[in-house]
């Protein structure tokens, strides 16, 4: 069985130990390293094969600049939420992460969520690597509708740089670089209908 490597980025020592105890109950999971809120974890990610990052909501906010500049990290991020969601950054969405866990959920529910995530990864690793995130699907749709990077950024409350990073990830995953190619992909995969494309004004 494939072992999935996790790192934790959680300020509270007690919460970290609780998450470690939880993960140790799941077969096929190994906790590789733990970090506090302000400990730089990117060098570790760049030097070691890490499958998932479990990060607290406040730590996620603290490192928002990193996630904005490297949106691909969101694809391996599991967000650990608490009851406070005030002041979330506008340029990176918590909806883009792989999964969210809540501190108030019971143990069985948390374990089930993580197992489901691991099961999805194990079904077909090759096809999963090609799977678009919800945000990437939205961007494919908007590109197919003729919006520019600047217009997409304004519509989704993102920076143009973040949109371009998403576009590069989409191109890498799909191997499609042209707008017409993305439009065909979007139609075939029911992201947009032929009628919607046909009704768009010519630019």
XYZ file of C-alpha atoms in Angstrom:
203
model
C 0.000 0.000 0.000
C 1.225 3.488 -0.848
C 2.238 5.581 2.174
C 1.031 9.196 2.129
C 3.347 11.695 3.786
C 1.831 14.526 5.840
C 3.348 17.634 7.367
C 1.570 19.785 9.957
C 1.687 23.571 10.124
C -0.164 24.300 13.367
C 0.897 26.753 16.066
C -0.709 25.033 19.050
C 1.397 22.143 20.362
C -1.666 20.452 21.874
C -3.638 20.665 18.630
C -0.638 19.333 16.699
C -0.368 16.347 19.019
C -4.099 15.711 18.682
C -3.859 15.732 14.880
C -0.824 13.425 14.985
C -2.706 10.984 17.213
C -5.621 11.099 14.752
C -3.440 10.524 11.690
C -1.604 7.667 13.395
C -4.928 5.791 13.519
C -5.148 5.781 9.721
C -3.347 3.029 7.833
C -1.125 4.326 5.057
C -0.433 7.723 6.679
C 2.911 8.924 7.955
C 3.508 12.259 9.700
C 6.832 13.464 8.301
C 7.357 16.712 10.186
C 5.533 19.344 12.231
C 5.930 23.113 12.110
C 4.726 26.003 14.244
C 2.895 28.991 12.780
C 5.959 31.013 11.745
C 8.383 28.213 10.925
C 9.242 28.194 7.222
C 8.048 24.914 5.767
C 8.632 25.605 2.049
C 12.297 24.439 2.070
C 11.124 21.096 3.475
C 8.440 20.809 0.781
C 11.031 21.499 -1.903
C 13.436 18.862 -0.592
C 11.078 16.064 0.500
C 8.131 14.276 -1.163
C 5.090 15.533 0.753
C 1.555 14.515 -0.194
C -0.497 16.678 2.179
C -0.117 19.801 4.298
C -2.430 20.014 7.314
C -2.500 23.693 8.213
C -4.510 25.700 10.726
C -6.770 28.490 9.523
C -4.707 31.223 11.209
C -1.470 29.715 9.904
C -3.054 29.615 6.437
C -3.701 33.346 6.769
C -0.150 33.978 7.997
C 1.304 32.223 4.941
C -1.228 33.689 2.470
C 1.550 35.242 0.374
C 3.098 31.806 -0.169
C -0.201 30.257 -1.277
C -0.883 33.214 -3.579
C 2.514 32.864 -5.263
C 2.333 29.043 -5.347
C -1.355 28.121 -5.837
C -0.322 24.543 -6.684
C 0.250 24.044 -2.942
C -3.509 24.304 -2.444
C -3.898 20.964 -4.204
C -2.185 19.214 -1.284
C -3.574 21.409 1.515
C -5.967 20.210 4.222
C -7.317 23.174 6.160
C -7.915 22.792 9.888
C -10.696 25.220 10.754
C -12.004 26.571 14.024
C -15.031 28.732 14.756
C -13.310 31.986 13.756
C -13.229 32.893 10.076
C -12.887 36.669 10.282
C -10.365 38.507 8.174
C -9.724 35.855 5.536
C -7.514 37.042 2.693
C -9.261 37.942 -0.524
C -6.620 36.699 -2.955
C -6.654 33.009 -2.079
C -9.808 31.069 -1.311
C -10.231 28.372 1.319
C -12.521 26.642 -1.198
C -9.454 25.789 -3.300
C -7.929 23.449 -0.714
C -8.222 19.668 -1.016
C -10.287 19.265 2.163
C -11.352 21.060 5.328
C -11.450 19.595 8.818
C -13.143 21.264 11.759
C -11.793 21.099 15.283
C -15.315 20.518 16.605
C -15.952 17.436 14.437
C -15.879 14.051 16.135
C -12.914 11.723 15.631
C -14.723 9.243 13.377
C -15.898 12.006 11.051
C -12.370 13.434 10.747
C -10.891 10.002 10.052
C -13.566 9.310 7.419
C -12.760 12.569 5.614
C -9.052 11.798 5.478
C -9.644 8.219 4.356
C -11.939 9.474 1.607
C -9.192 11.830 0.445
C -6.663 8.999 0.411
C -9.107 6.718 -1.426
C -9.610 9.335 -4.129
C -5.863 9.627 -4.520
C -5.466 5.882 -4.746
C -8.159 5.226 -7.337
C -6.132 6.356 -10.322
C -3.049 8.441 -9.503
C -2.441 9.306 -13.149
C -5.937 10.650 -13.779
C -6.047 12.434 -10.426
C -2.924 14.398 -11.287
C -4.807 15.676 -14.330
C -7.911 16.615 -12.359
C -8.685 20.313 -12.229
C -9.438 22.022 -8.937
C -12.799 23.833 -8.534
C -11.051 27.181 -9.038
C -9.310 25.941 -12.192
C -12.645 24.709 -13.597
C -14.115 28.168 -12.961
C -11.196 29.777 -14.778
C -11.539 27.382 -17.740
C -15.204 28.379 -17.959
C -14.410 32.101 -17.865
C -11.629 31.740 -20.437
C -14.084 29.875 -22.679
C -16.475 32.795 -22.281
C -13.822 35.111 -23.694
C -12.684 36.861 -20.521
C -9.112 38.106 -20.292
C -6.837 37.362 -17.331
C -7.501 40.869 -16.007
C -11.280 40.433 -16.304
C -11.111 37.012 -14.612
C -9.005 38.483 -11.801
C -11.554 41.242 -11.209
C -14.492 38.829 -11.319
C -12.937 36.354 -8.842
C -11.272 39.004 -6.636
C -7.820 37.625 -7.424
C -4.598 39.210 -8.647
C -3.715 38.883 -12.321
C -0.576 37.006 -11.212
C -2.683 34.379 -9.426
C -4.900 33.922 -12.479
C -1.830 33.474 -14.676
C -0.463 30.868 -12.247
C -3.764 28.982 -12.456
C -3.661 29.215 -16.267
C -0.143 27.706 -16.280
C -1.307 24.845 -14.039
C -4.298 24.227 -16.319
C -2.075 24.191 -19.394
C 0.320 21.789 -17.674
C -2.454 19.407 -16.569
C -4.409 19.381 -19.822
C -1.643 19.988 -22.336
C -3.890 22.620 -23.949
C -2.487 26.098 -24.552
C -4.956 27.719 -26.949
C -8.229 29.371 -25.935
C -10.068 27.455 -28.656
C -8.661 24.197 -27.283
C -9.776 25.082 -23.748
C -13.220 25.975 -25.087
C -13.567 22.575 -26.763
C -12.399 20.895 -23.548
C -14.959 22.900 -21.556
C -17.806 21.901 -23.899
C -16.836 18.208 -23.944
C -16.591 18.139 -20.139
C -19.864 20.043 -19.576
C -18.146 23.082 -18.061
C -19.900 25.295 -20.591
C -22.558 24.575 -23.219
C -22.325 25.103 -26.967
C -25.315 27.451 -26.672
C -23.448 29.622 -24.147
C -20.398 29.820 -26.399
C -22.537 30.580 -29.481
C -24.328 33.402 -27.684
C -21.112 35.199 -26.724
C -20.544 38.526 -28.512
C -17.695 38.538 -31.018
C -14.579 40.340 -29.813
